[in-house]
PDB file of C-alpha atoms in Angstrom:
ATOM      1  CA  UNK N   1       6.815  -2.656 -15.197  1.00 51.00           C
ATOM      2  CA  UNK N   2       8.584  -3.774 -12.137  1.00 44.00           C
ATOM      3  CA  UNK N   3      11.561  -1.545 -12.214  1.00 44.00           C
ATOM      4  CA  UNK N   4      10.529  -0.395  -8.802  1.00 44.00           C
ATOM      5  CA  UNK N   5      12.078  -3.560  -7.565  1.00 43.00           C
ATOM      6  CA  UNK N   6      15.558  -2.174  -7.668  1.00 42.00           C
ATOM      7  CA  UNK N   7      14.585   0.716  -5.498  1.00 43.00           C
ATOM      8  CA  UNK N   8      12.905  -1.438  -2.992  1.00 42.00           C
ATOM      9  CA  UNK N   9      15.624  -3.993  -2.803  1.00 42.00           C
ATOM     10  CA  UNK N  10      18.188  -1.415  -1.989  1.00 43.00           C
ATOM     11  CA  UNK N  11      16.005   0.639   0.233  1.00 43.00           C
ATOM     12  CA  UNK N  12      14.167  -1.920   2.227  1.00 44.00           C
ATOM     13  CA  UNK N  13      16.165  -5.034   2.363  1.00 42.00           C
ATOM     14  CA  UNK N  14      14.043  -7.290   4.414  1.00 44.00           C
ATOM     15  CA  UNK N  15      15.556  -7.386   7.791  1.00 45.00           C
ATOM     16  CA  UNK N  16      14.943 -10.922   8.809  1.00 45.00           C
ATOM     17  CA  UNK N  17      18.584 -11.599   9.211  1.00 46.00           C
ATOM     18  CA  UNK N  18      20.296 -11.493   5.898  1.00 48.00           C
ATOM     19  CA  UNK N  19      18.489 -10.755   2.735  1.00 48.00           C
ATOM     20  CA  UNK N  20      20.635 -13.321   1.051  1.00 49.00           C
ATOM     21  CA  UNK N  21      19.094 -16.223   2.916  1.00 49.00           C
ATOM     22  CA  UNK N  22      15.509 -15.966   1.961  1.00 49.00           C
ATOM     23  CA  UNK N  23      14.480 -19.356   3.150  1.00 49.00           C
ATOM     24  CA  UNK N  24      16.285 -19.240   6.418  1.00 49.00           C
ATOM     25  CA  UNK N  25      13.358 -18.400   8.610  1.00 49.00           C
ATOM     26  CA  UNK N  26      10.322 -18.758   6.506  1.00 50.00           C
ATOM     27  CA  UNK N  27       9.804 -21.801   4.419  1.00 49.00           C
ATOM     28  CA  UNK N  28       9.113 -20.709   0.944  1.00 47.00           C
ATOM     29  CA  UNK N  29       6.004 -21.328  -0.956  1.00 49.00           C
ATOM     30  CA  UNK N  30       6.732 -24.263  -3.191  1.00 49.00           C
ATOM     31  CA  UNK N  31       5.579 -22.689  -6.384  1.00 47.00           C
ATOM     32  CA  UNK N  32       7.140 -19.371  -5.625  1.00 47.00           C
ATOM     33  CA  UNK N  33      10.172 -18.953  -7.766  1.00 46.00           C
ATOM     34  CA  UNK N  34      10.937 -15.573  -6.357  1.00 47.00           C
ATOM     35  CA  UNK N  35      12.166 -16.449  -2.937  1.00 54.00           C
ATOM     36  CA  UNK N  36      13.146 -13.075  -1.710  1.00 65.00           C
ATOM     37  CA  UNK N  37      11.410 -12.387   1.532  1.00 67.00           C
ATOM     38  CA  UNK N  38      11.373  -8.711   0.931  1.00 74.00           C
ATOM     39  CA  UNK N  39       8.978  -9.259  -1.900  1.00 83.00           C
ATOM     40  CA  UNK N  40       6.580 -11.153   0.268  1.00 91.00           C
ATOM     41  CA  UNK N  41       6.178  -8.587   2.974  1.00 94.00           C
ATOM     42  CA  UNK N  42       5.708  -4.931   3.455  1.00 94.00           C
ATOM     43  CA  UNK N  43       8.725  -3.158   4.883  1.00 94.00           C
ATOM     44  CA  UNK N  44       9.066  -3.727   8.574  1.00 95.00           C
ATOM     45  CA  UNK N  45       9.814  -0.064   9.198  1.00 94.00           C
ATOM     46  CA  UNK N  46       6.488   0.998   7.770  1.00 94.00           C
ATOM     47  CA  UNK N  47       4.656  -1.708   9.640  1.00 95.00           C
ATOM     48  CA  UNK N  48       6.382  -0.789  12.882  1.00 95.00           C
ATOM     49  CA  UNK N  49       5.559   2.851  12.446  1.00 94.00           C
ATOM     50  CA  UNK N  50       1.898   2.191  12.026  1.00 94.00           C
ATOM     51  CA  UNK N  51       1.897  -0.135  15.007  1.00 96.00           C
ATOM     52  CA  UNK N  52       3.475   2.494  17.207  1.00 95.00           C
ATOM     53  CA  UNK N  53       0.672   4.869  16.486  1.00 94.00           C
ATOM     54  CA  UNK N  54      -1.854   2.868  18.422  1.00 96.00           C
ATOM     55  CA  UNK N  55       0.116   2.062  21.512  1.00 95.00           C
ATOM     56  CA  UNK N  56       1.110   4.460  24.258  1.00 95.00           C
ATOM     57  CA  UNK N  57       4.316   6.332  23.751  1.00 93.00           C
ATOM     58  CA  UNK N  58       6.065   4.432  26.480  1.00 93.00           C
ATOM     59  CA  UNK N  59       5.086   1.122  24.945  1.00 95.00           C
ATOM     60  CA  UNK N  60       7.535  -0.976  23.041  1.00 95.00           C
ATOM     61  CA  UNK N  61       7.198  -3.507  20.311  1.00 97.00           C
ATOM     62  CA  UNK N  62       9.455  -6.478  20.022  1.00 97.00           C
ATOM     63  CA  UNK N  63      11.004  -7.255  16.720  1.00 96.00           C
ATOM     64  CA  UNK N  64       9.303 -10.589  16.458  1.00 95.00           C
ATOM     65  CA  UNK N  65       5.960  -8.938  17.033  1.00 97.00           C
ATOM     66  CA  UNK N  66       6.619  -6.603  14.132  1.00 97.00           C
ATOM     67  CA  UNK N  67       7.645  -9.515  11.985  1.00 96.00           C
ATOM     68  CA  UNK N  68       4.533 -11.402  12.898  1.00 96.00           C
ATOM     69  CA  UNK N  69       2.329  -8.461  12.044  1.00 97.00           C
ATOM     70  CA  UNK N  70       4.246  -8.046   8.824  1.00 96.00           C
ATOM     71  CA  UNK N  71       3.417 -11.602   7.888  1.00 96.00           C
ATOM     72  CA  UNK N  72      -0.176 -11.128   8.915  1.00 97.00           C
ATOM     73  CA  UNK N  73      -0.511  -8.130   6.651  1.00 96.00           C
ATOM     74  CA  UNK N  74       0.735 -10.075   3.674  1.00 96.00           C
ATOM     75  CA  UNK N  75      -1.688 -12.796   4.530  1.00 96.00           C
ATOM     76  CA  UNK N  76      -4.444 -10.216   4.740  1.00 97.00           C
ATOM     77  CA  UNK N  77      -3.568  -8.899   1.313  1.00 96.00           C
ATOM     78  CA  UNK N  78      -3.552 -12.373  -0.173  1.00 95.00           C
ATOM     79  CA  UNK N  79      -6.772 -13.277   1.546  1.00 95.00           C
ATOM     80  CA  UNK N  80      -8.631 -10.242   0.296  1.00 96.00           C
ATOM     81  CA  UNK N  81      -7.082 -10.383  -3.151  1.00 96.00           C
ATOM     82  CA  UNK N  82      -8.132 -13.993  -3.521  1.00 95.00           C
ATOM     83  CA  UNK N  83     -11.735 -13.109  -2.820  1.00 95.00           C
ATOM     84  CA  UNK N  84     -11.633 -10.137  -5.127  1.00 95.00           C
ATOM     85  CA  UNK N  85     -10.023 -12.208  -7.830  1.00 95.00           C
ATOM     86  CA  UNK N  86     -12.698 -14.870  -7.552  1.00 94.00           C
ATOM     87  CA  UNK N  87     -15.349 -12.245  -7.942  1.00 95.00           C
ATOM     88  CA  UNK N  88     -13.714 -10.881 -11.054  1.00 95.00           C
ATOM     89  CA  UNK N  89     -13.493 -14.327 -12.511  1.00 94.00           C
ATOM     90  CA  UNK N  90     -17.144 -14.987 -11.842  1.00 95.00           C
ATOM     91  CA  UNK N  91     -18.028 -11.727 -13.491  1.00 95.00           C
ATOM     92  CA  UNK N  92     -15.630 -12.345 -16.326  1.00 94.00           C
ATOM     93  CA  UNK N  93     -13.592  -9.292 -15.673  1.00 94.00           C
ATOM     94  CA  UNK N  94      -9.873  -9.253 -16.000  1.00 93.00           C
ATOM     95  CA  UNK N  95      -8.893  -6.421 -13.785  1.00 94.00           C
ATOM     96  CA  UNK N  96      -9.294  -6.224 -10.069  1.00 94.00           C
ATOM     97  CA  UNK N  97     -10.320  -2.721  -9.159  1.00 91.00           C
ATOM     98  CA  UNK N  98     -10.780  -0.817  -5.944  1.00 89.00           C
ATOM     99  CA  UNK N  99     -14.438  -1.711  -5.648  1.00 91.00           C
ATOM    100  CA  UNK N 100     -13.606  -5.371  -5.804  1.00 94.00           C
ATOM    101  CA  UNK N 101     -11.173  -4.952  -2.974  1.00 94.00           C
ATOM    102  CA  UNK N 102     -13.738  -3.134  -0.921  1.00 93.00           C
ATOM    103  CA  UNK N 103     -16.330  -5.758  -1.663  1.00 95.00           C
ATOM    104  CA  UNK N 104     -13.946  -8.517  -0.636  1.00 96.00           C
ATOM    105  CA  UNK N 105     -13.050  -6.699   2.537  1.00 96.00           C
ATOM    106  CA  UNK N 106     -16.721  -6.437   3.413  1.00 96.00           C
ATOM    107  CA  UNK N 107     -17.406 -10.026   2.579  1.00 95.00           C
ATOM    108  CA  UNK N 108     -14.581 -11.230   4.751  1.00 96.00           C
ATOM    109  CA  UNK N 109     -15.872  -9.381   7.767  1.00 96.00           C
ATOM    110  CA  UNK N 110     -13.905  -6.166   7.793  1.00 96.00           C
ATOM    111  CA  UNK N 111     -16.927  -3.978   7.303  1.00 95.00           C
ATOM    112  CA  UNK N 112     -15.708  -1.263   9.584  1.00 95.00           C
ATOM    113  CA  UNK N 113     -12.902  -0.526   7.197  1.00 96.00           C
ATOM    114  CA  UNK N 114     -15.270   0.126   4.381  1.00 95.00           C
ATOM    115  CA  UNK N 115     -16.355   3.633   5.322  1.00 95.00           C
ATOM    116  CA  UNK N 116     -12.914   5.211   5.287  1.00 92.00           C
ATOM    117  CA  UNK N 117     -11.903   3.153   2.296  1.00 90.00           C
ATOM    118  CA  UNK N 118     -14.828   4.191   0.182  1.00 89.00           C
ATOM    119  CA  UNK N 119     -14.273   7.789   0.977  1.00 87.00           C
ATOM    120  CA  UNK N 120     -10.632   7.444   0.181  1.00 83.00           C
ATOM    121  CA  UNK N 121     -11.347   5.723  -3.097  1.00 82.00           C
ATOM    122  CA  UNK N 122     -13.959   8.203  -4.186  1.00 84.00           C
ATOM    123  CA  UNK N 123     -11.562  11.050  -3.593  1.00 81.00           C
ATOM    124  CA  UNK N 124      -8.912   9.273  -5.527  1.00 79.00           C
ATOM    125  CA  UNK N 125     -11.272   8.698  -8.419  1.00 79.00           C
ATOM    126  CA  UNK N 126     -12.432  12.247  -8.355  1.00 84.00           C
ATOM    127  CA  UNK N 127      -8.933  13.455  -8.726  1.00 81.00           C
ATOM    128  CA  UNK N 128      -8.247  10.943 -11.410  1.00 76.00           C
ATOM    129  CA  UNK N 129     -11.313  12.105 -13.221  1.00 82.00           C
ATOM    130  CA  UNK N 130     -10.128  15.661 -13.122  1.00 83.00           C
ATOM    131  CA  UNK N 131      -6.868  14.558 -14.470  1.00 79.00           C
ATOM    132  CA  UNK N 132      -8.480  12.752 -17.326  1.00 77.00           C
ATOM    133  CA  UNK N 133     -10.499  15.812 -18.115  1.00 78.00           C
ATOM    134  CA  UNK N 134      -7.369  17.692 -18.827  1.00 70.00           C
ATOM    135  CA  UNK N 135      -6.107  15.444 -21.509  1.00 64.00           C
ATOM    136  CA  UNK N 136      -4.300  16.256 -24.682  1.00 60.00           C
ATOM    137  CA  UNK N 137      -5.384  19.791 -25.039  1.00 58.00           C
ATOM    138  CA  UNK N 138      -3.437  20.914 -22.068  1.00 57.00           C
ATOM    139  CA  UNK N 139      -0.667  18.554 -22.828  1.00 55.00           C
ATOM    140  CA  UNK N 140      -0.039  20.169 -26.148  1.00 57.00           C
ATOM    141  CA  UNK N 141      -0.286  23.603 -24.610  1.00 58.00           C
ATOM    142  CA  UNK N 142       2.113  22.590 -21.942  1.00 54.00           C
ATOM    143  CA  UNK N 143       4.534  21.184 -24.406  1.00 56.00           C
ATOM    144  CA  UNK N 144       4.515  24.370 -26.360  1.00 59.00           C
ATOM    145  CA  UNK N 145       5.138  26.295 -23.251  1.00 58.00           C
ATOM    146  CA  UNK N 146       7.865  23.991 -22.225  1.00 53.00           C
ATOM    147  CA  UNK N 147       9.624  24.510 -25.441  1.00 55.00           C
ATOM    148  CA  UNK N 148       9.231  28.219 -25.343  1.00 54.00           C
ATOM    149  CA  UNK N 149       9.774  28.968 -21.720  1.00 52.00           C
ATOM    150  CA  UNK N 150      12.765  28.322 -19.629  1.00 50.00           C
ATOM    151  CA  UNK N 151      13.471  24.966 -18.208  1.00 48.00           C
ATOM    152  CA  UNK N 152      13.392  26.221 -14.715  1.00 46.00           C
ATOM    153  CA  UNK N 153       9.693  26.577 -14.917  1.00 45.00           C
ATOM    154  CA  UNK N 154       9.427  22.862 -14.875  1.00 44.00           C
ATOM    155  CA  UNK N 155      11.336  22.397 -11.744  1.00 44.00           C
ATOM    156  CA  UNK N 156       9.594  24.618  -9.242  1.00 45.00           C
ATOM    157  CA  UNK N 157       6.232  23.492 -10.466  1.00 43.00           C
ATOM    158  CA  UNK N 158       7.291  19.956 -10.296  1.00 42.00           C
ATOM    159  CA  UNK N 159       8.642  20.416  -6.857  1.00 42.00           C
ATOM    160  CA  UNK N 160       5.562  21.982  -5.502  1.00 42.00           C
ATOM    161  CA  UNK N 161       3.511  19.409  -7.240  1.00 43.00           C
ATOM    162  CA  UNK N 162       5.589  16.778  -5.658  1.00 44.00           C
ATOM    163  CA  UNK N 163       5.386  18.133  -2.180  1.00 45.00           C
ATOM    164  CA  UNK N 164       1.885  19.244  -1.820  1.00 44.00           C
ATOM    165  CA  UNK N 165      -0.609  16.531  -2.425  1.00 45.00           C
ATOM    166  CA  UNK N 166      -0.400  13.477  -0.375  1.00 45.00           C
ATOM    167  CA  UNK N 167      -2.687  14.733   2.289  1.00 46.00           C
ATOM    168  CA  UNK N 168      -5.012  12.511   0.448  1.00 48.00           C
ATOM    169  CA  UNK N 169      -3.085   9.530   1.519  1.00 46.00           C
ATOM    170  CA  UNK N 170      -2.153  10.692   4.936  1.00 44.00           C
ATOM    171  CA  UNK N 171      -5.062  10.807   7.304  1.00 45.00           C
ATOM    172  CA  UNK N 172      -8.142   9.147   6.124  1.00 45.00           C
ATOM    173  CA  UNK N 173     -10.174  11.913   7.575  1.00 46.00           C
ATOM    174  CA  UNK N 174      -8.421  14.832   6.064  1.00 45.00           C
ATOM    175  CA  UNK N 175      -9.009  14.699   2.394  1.00 47.00           C
ATOM    176  CA  UNK N 176      -7.796  17.352   0.116  1.00 46.00           C
ATOM    177  CA  UNK N 177     -10.787  19.193  -1.212  1.00 49.00           C
ATOM    178  CA  UNK N 178     -11.364  18.889  -4.852  1.00 47.00           C
ATOM    179  CA  UNK N 179     -11.112  22.551  -5.496  1.00 50.00           C
ATOM    180  CA  UNK N 180      -7.392  22.401  -5.596  1.00 45.00           C
ATOM    181  CA  UNK N 181      -5.907  24.259  -8.477  1.00 50.00           C
ATOM    182  CA  UNK N 182      -3.959  21.261  -9.576  1.00 50.00           C
ATOM    183  CA  UNK N 183      -4.700  17.645  -9.746  1.00 48.00           C
ATOM    184  CA  UNK N 184      -2.895  15.117  -7.712  1.00 51.00           C
ATOM    185  CA  UNK N 185      -0.537  12.870  -9.485  1.00 50.00           C
ATOM    186  CA  UNK N 186      -2.557   9.760  -9.058  1.00 53.00           C
ATOM    187  CA  UNK N 187      -2.752   7.853 -12.182  1.00 47.00           C
ATOM    188  CA  UNK N 188      -2.629   4.283 -13.120  1.00 47.00           C
ATOM    189  CA  UNK N 189       0.144   5.290 -15.422  1.00 46.00           C
ATOM    190  CA  UNK N 190       2.049   6.662 -12.516  1.00 45.00           C
ATOM    191  CA  UNK N 191       1.672   3.588 -10.556  1.00 48.00           C
ATOM    192  CA  UNK N 192       2.596   1.166 -13.209  1.00 47.00           C
ATOM    193  CA  UNK N 193       5.233   3.009 -15.069  1.00 47.00           C
ATOM    194  CA  UNK N 194       8.017   5.252 -14.200  1.00 45.00           C
ATOM    195  CA  UNK N 195       7.041   7.987 -16.553  1.00 44.00           C
ATOM    196  CA  UNK N 196       5.442   9.928 -13.806  1.00 43.00           C
ATOM    197  CA  UNK N 197       7.353  13.090 -14.186  1.00 45.00           C
ATOM    198  CA  UNK N 198       5.884  14.090 -17.442  1.00 46.00           C
ATOM    199  CA  UNK N 199       2.434  12.978 -16.464  1.00 45.00           C
ATOM    200  CA  UNK N 200       2.536  14.908 -13.295  1.00 44.00           C
ATOM    201  CA  UNK N 201       3.640  18.042 -14.962  1.00 45.00           C
ATOM    202  CA  UNK N 202       1.083  17.663 -17.639  1.00 49.00           C
ATOM    203  CA  UNK N 203      -1.727  17.271 -15.235  1.00 49.00           C
ATOM    204  CA  UNK N 204      -0.724  20.034 -12.957  1.00 48.00           C
ATOM    205  CA  UNK N 205      -2.604  22.778 -14.588  1.00 46.00           C
ATOM    206  CA  UNK N 206      -0.197  25.328 -13.330  1.00 48.00           C
ATOM    207  CA  UNK N 207       0.444  26.400 -16.825  1.00 45.00           C
TER     208      UNK N 207
ATOM    209  CA  UNK K   1      11.931  16.376  -7.373  1.00 62.00           C
ATOM    210  CA  UNK K   2      11.499  12.730  -6.613  1.00 52.00           C
ATOM    211  CA  UNK K   3      13.192  11.469  -3.560  1.00 47.00           C
ATOM    212  CA  UNK K   4      15.339   8.497  -4.057  1.00 50.00           C
ATOM    213  CA  UNK K   5      16.699   6.229  -1.418  1.00 50.00           C
ATOM    214  CA  UNK K   6      14.887   5.226   1.683  1.00 48.00           C
ATOM    215  CA  UNK K   7      11.479   6.236   0.614  1.00 46.00           C
ATOM    216  CA  UNK K   8      11.669   5.205  -2.970  1.00 45.00           C
ATOM    217  CA  UNK K   9       9.570   2.240  -2.066  1.00 42.00           C
ATOM    218  CA  UNK K  10       6.850   4.607  -1.097  1.00 44.00           C
ATOM    219  CA  UNK K  11       7.282   6.630  -4.214  1.00 40.00           C
ATOM    220  CA  UNK K  12       7.377   3.722  -6.521  1.00 41.00           C
ATOM    221  CA  UNK K  13       3.703   4.027  -7.018  1.00 42.00           C
ATOM    222  CA  UNK K  14       4.264   7.381  -8.566  1.00 40.00           C
ATOM    223  CA  UNK K  15       2.778   9.260  -5.692  1.00 42.00           C
ATOM    224  CA  UNK K  16       4.543  12.512  -5.170  1.00 39.00           C
ATOM    225  CA  UNK K  17       7.380  12.830  -2.849  1.00 34.00           C
ATOM    226  CA  UNK K  18       6.155  13.627   0.591  1.00 34.00           C
ATOM    227  CA  UNK K  19       7.085  10.844   2.854  1.00 32.00           C
ATOM    228  CA  UNK K  20       3.996  10.401   4.921  1.00 37.00           C
ATOM    229  CA  UNK K  21       4.960   7.819   7.481  1.00 36.00           C
ATOM    230  CA  UNK K  22       1.854   5.769   6.903  1.00 42.00           C
ATOM    231  CA  UNK K  23       2.282   5.215   3.242  1.00 71.00           C
ATOM    232  CA  UNK K  24       2.973   1.682   2.306  1.00 89.00           C
ATOM    233  CA  UNK K  25       4.875   0.907  -0.864  1.00 91.00           C
ATOM    234  CA  UNK K  26       2.388   0.390  -3.628  1.00 91.00           C
ATOM    235  CA  UNK K  27       4.603  -1.724  -5.809  1.00 90.00           C
ATOM    236  CA  UNK K  28       5.222  -4.101  -2.964  1.00 93.00           C
ATOM    237  CA  UNK K  29       1.516  -4.347  -2.286  1.00 94.00           C
ATOM    238  CA  UNK K  30       0.987  -5.129  -5.919  1.00 92.00           C
ATOM    239  CA  UNK K  31       3.588  -7.849  -5.802  1.00 92.00           C
ATOM    240  CA  UNK K  32       1.987  -9.454  -2.825  1.00 94.00           C
ATOM    241  CA  UNK K  33      -1.380  -9.285  -4.528  1.00 94.00           C
ATOM    242  CA  UNK K  34      -0.014 -11.022  -7.570  1.00 93.00           C
ATOM    243  CA  UNK K  35       1.382 -13.788  -5.491  1.00 91.00           C
ATOM    244  CA  UNK K  36      -1.972 -14.620  -4.059  1.00 89.00           C
ATOM    245  CA  UNK K  37      -2.945 -16.646  -7.061  1.00 87.00           C
ATOM    246  CA  UNK K  38      -2.475 -17.508 -10.666  1.00 86.00           C
ATOM    247  CA  UNK K  39      -5.703 -15.848 -11.594  1.00 85.00           C
ATOM    248  CA  UNK K  40      -4.532 -12.486 -10.436  1.00 88.00           C
ATOM    249  CA  UNK K  41      -3.171 -10.865 -13.506  1.00 87.00           C
ATOM    250  CA  UNK K  42      -4.488  -7.392 -13.948  1.00 92.00           C
ATOM    251  CA  UNK K  43      -4.726  -5.005 -11.090  1.00 93.00           C
ATOM    252  CA  UNK K  44      -6.117  -1.531 -11.441  1.00 91.00           C
ATOM    253  CA  UNK K  45      -4.016   1.377 -10.355  1.00 88.00           C
ATOM    254  CA  UNK K  46      -6.304   2.162  -7.496  1.00 87.00           C
ATOM    255  CA  UNK K  47      -6.165  -1.291  -5.914  1.00 92.00           C
ATOM    256  CA  UNK K  48      -2.822  -0.909  -4.196  1.00 92.00           C
ATOM    257  CA  UNK K  49      -3.942   2.465  -2.954  1.00 90.00           C
ATOM    258  CA  UNK K  50      -7.056   1.000  -1.412  1.00 92.00           C
ATOM    259  CA  UNK K  51      -4.933  -1.724   0.098  1.00 94.00           C
ATOM    260  CA  UNK K  52      -2.492   0.772   1.446  1.00 93.00           C
ATOM    261  CA  UNK K  53      -5.256   2.242   3.541  1.00 93.00           C
ATOM    262  CA  UNK K  54      -6.819  -1.119   4.332  1.00 96.00           C
ATOM    263  CA  UNK K  55      -3.502  -2.520   5.514  1.00 96.00           C
ATOM    264  CA  UNK K  56      -2.977   0.467   7.714  1.00 94.00           C
ATOM    265  CA  UNK K  57      -6.366  -0.112   9.327  1.00 95.00           C
ATOM    266  CA  UNK K  58      -5.617  -3.783   9.670  1.00 97.00           C
ATOM    267  CA  UNK K  59      -2.255  -3.225  11.291  1.00 97.00           C
ATOM    268  CA  UNK K  60      -3.796  -0.777  13.708  1.00 96.00           C
ATOM    269  CA  UNK K  61      -6.565  -3.115  14.709  1.00 97.00           C
ATOM    270  CA  UNK K  62      -4.276  -6.075  15.156  1.00 97.00           C
ATOM    271  CA  UNK K  63      -1.858  -4.002  17.165  1.00 97.00           C
ATOM    272  CA  UNK K  64      -4.536  -2.570  19.405  1.00 97.00           C
ATOM    273  CA  UNK K  65      -5.877  -5.969  20.212  1.00 97.00           C
ATOM    274  CA  UNK K  66      -2.414  -7.314  20.804  1.00 97.00           C
ATOM    275  CA  UNK K  67      -1.586  -4.436  23.072  1.00 97.00           C
ATOM    276  CA  UNK K  68      -4.591  -5.233  25.226  1.00 96.00           C
ATOM    277  CA  UNK K  69      -3.094  -8.639  25.832  1.00 96.00           C
ATOM    278  CA  UNK K  70       0.236  -7.021  26.669  1.00 96.00           C
ATOM    279  CA  UNK K  71      -1.409  -4.793  29.205  1.00 96.00           C
ATOM    280  CA  UNK K  72      -3.246  -7.651  30.818  1.00 95.00           C
ATOM    281  CA  UNK K  73       0.108  -9.244  31.438  1.00 94.00           C
ATOM    282  CA  UNK K  74       1.306  -5.960  32.912  1.00 95.00           C
ATOM    283  CA  UNK K  75       4.046  -5.600  30.399  1.00 95.00           C
ATOM    284  CA  UNK K  76       5.035  -2.683  28.249  1.00 95.00           C
ATOM    285  CA  UNK K  77       6.569  -4.597  25.411  1.00 97.00           C
ATOM    286  CA  UNK K  78       4.289  -6.073  22.829  1.00 97.00           C
ATOM    287  CA  UNK K  79       5.626  -9.403  21.774  1.00 96.00           C
ATOM    288  CA  UNK K  80       4.787 -12.077  19.300  1.00 96.00           C
ATOM    289  CA  UNK K  81       2.732 -14.112  21.715  1.00 96.00           C
ATOM    290  CA  UNK K  82       0.492 -11.152  22.320  1.00 96.00           C
ATOM    291  CA  UNK K  83      -0.180 -10.956  18.637  1.00 97.00           C
ATOM    292  CA  UNK K  84      -0.922 -14.662  18.556  1.00 96.00           C
ATOM    293  CA  UNK K  85      -3.314 -14.326  21.471  1.00 96.00           C
ATOM    294  CA  UNK K  86      -5.120 -11.462  19.796  1.00 96.00           C
ATOM    295  CA  UNK K  87      -5.498 -13.519  16.643  1.00 96.00           C
ATOM    296  CA  UNK K  88      -6.894 -16.463  18.547  1.00 96.00           C
ATOM    297  CA  UNK K  89      -9.323 -14.277  20.413  1.00 96.00           C
ATOM    298  CA  UNK K  90     -10.733 -12.568  17.352  1.00 95.00           C
ATOM    299  CA  UNK K  91     -13.016 -14.301  14.902  1.00 95.00           C
ATOM    300  CA  UNK K  92     -12.162 -11.801  12.250  1.00 95.00           C
ATOM    301  CA  UNK K  93      -8.579 -12.978  12.326  1.00 96.00           C
ATOM    302  CA  UNK K  94      -9.361 -16.627  11.849  1.00 95.00           C
ATOM    303  CA  UNK K  95      -7.474 -16.640   8.595  1.00 95.00           C
ATOM    304  CA  UNK K  96      -4.330 -15.881  10.560  1.00 96.00           C
ATOM    305  CA  UNK K  97      -4.589 -18.714  13.020  1.00 95.00           C
ATOM    306  CA  UNK K  98      -2.252 -20.998  11.156  1.00 93.00           C
ATOM    307  CA  UNK K  99       0.171 -18.220  10.556  1.00 91.00           C
ATOM    308  CA  UNK K 100       0.683 -17.362  14.198  1.00 90.00           C
ATOM    309  CA  UNK K 101       0.610 -20.823  15.599  1.00 87.00           C
ATOM    310  CA  UNK K 102       3.271 -22.396  13.481  1.00 72.00           C
ATOM    311  CA  UNK K 103       6.904 -21.472  13.747  1.00 57.00           C
ATOM    312  CA  UNK K 104       8.070 -22.385  10.312  1.00 53.00           C
ATOM    313  CA  UNK K 105       5.430 -20.675   8.326  1.00 50.00           C
ATOM    314  CA  UNK K 106       4.064 -21.749   5.060  1.00 51.00           C
ATOM    315  CA  UNK K 107       2.004 -19.145   3.417  1.00 56.00           C
ATOM    316  CA  UNK K 108      -0.353 -21.307   1.565  1.00 58.00           C
ATOM    317  CA  UNK K 109      -1.986 -18.529  -0.301  1.00 61.00           C
ATOM    318  CA  UNK K 110      -3.314 -20.773  -2.973  1.00 60.00           C
ATOM    319  CA  UNK K 111      -6.258 -21.530  -0.758  1.00 60.00           C
ATOM    320  CA  UNK K 112      -7.440 -18.017  -1.279  1.00 66.00           C
ATOM    321  CA  UNK K 113      -7.689 -18.221  -5.016  1.00 59.00           C
TER     322      UNK K 113
END
């Protein structure tokens, strides 16, 4: 479901001039009905932040440089996705998964990215696996507890759940060890739907 | 509690609320992936996450190379031409050559499908 769109539109209106003139600077892909630039690129603030990390602190980055890198990143994503998609088609699979992306990245020459990516992905899958191993049995226990106990139990747990994990995503070298008492809220459900809250609570294991 | 507002793009993937500055919005990544071709229909949940990291690495590499050009010109501001020079000088970035050399850009992503 793409109801994330509304958040992103309001939060990260693409700053190439006015968001209302999508074709002003960039000519739009002919078969692209959705002409909003903000959909085609990652937010310039995020891109700029990452760029700043690798230049000296007294260095500056012009806006057009950020925009160019922004476009390059989208091109990179398309490039890699195309390769991965071809592979899936050849292998008669419908879903592009993380391994396909990594394979495509390798094939296209970005081998040096593969090490950190594989590590990252394996950690993610490990956590997902833990989550899947706590399926309905805990869910039903949790639901019982939720009904019996006070509501406020949900909130602090949820908060701490919300604020603790993403070390996993932060530095690629500092992965959260898998002996955490709770599982991280990664889940394909989380990503594709907005029902995260319940899923996260269910998988927490705090109960 | 989920944070709304500025970082909701980052959270849209359902990742919990801490706003690590290097997180890229997963839903946006997914959208860009889908636009790369008609054949791209189903994307696993982990793909945007892998891309999030891959894009970060890509941005860093491109920026580092561009900055080297900036320094050679004895400037402290990285500009678009530096990025273009870095792309031209790097075989790995061949797929970007058209992108940086044309002013009105056409992202012909169909060639990648």
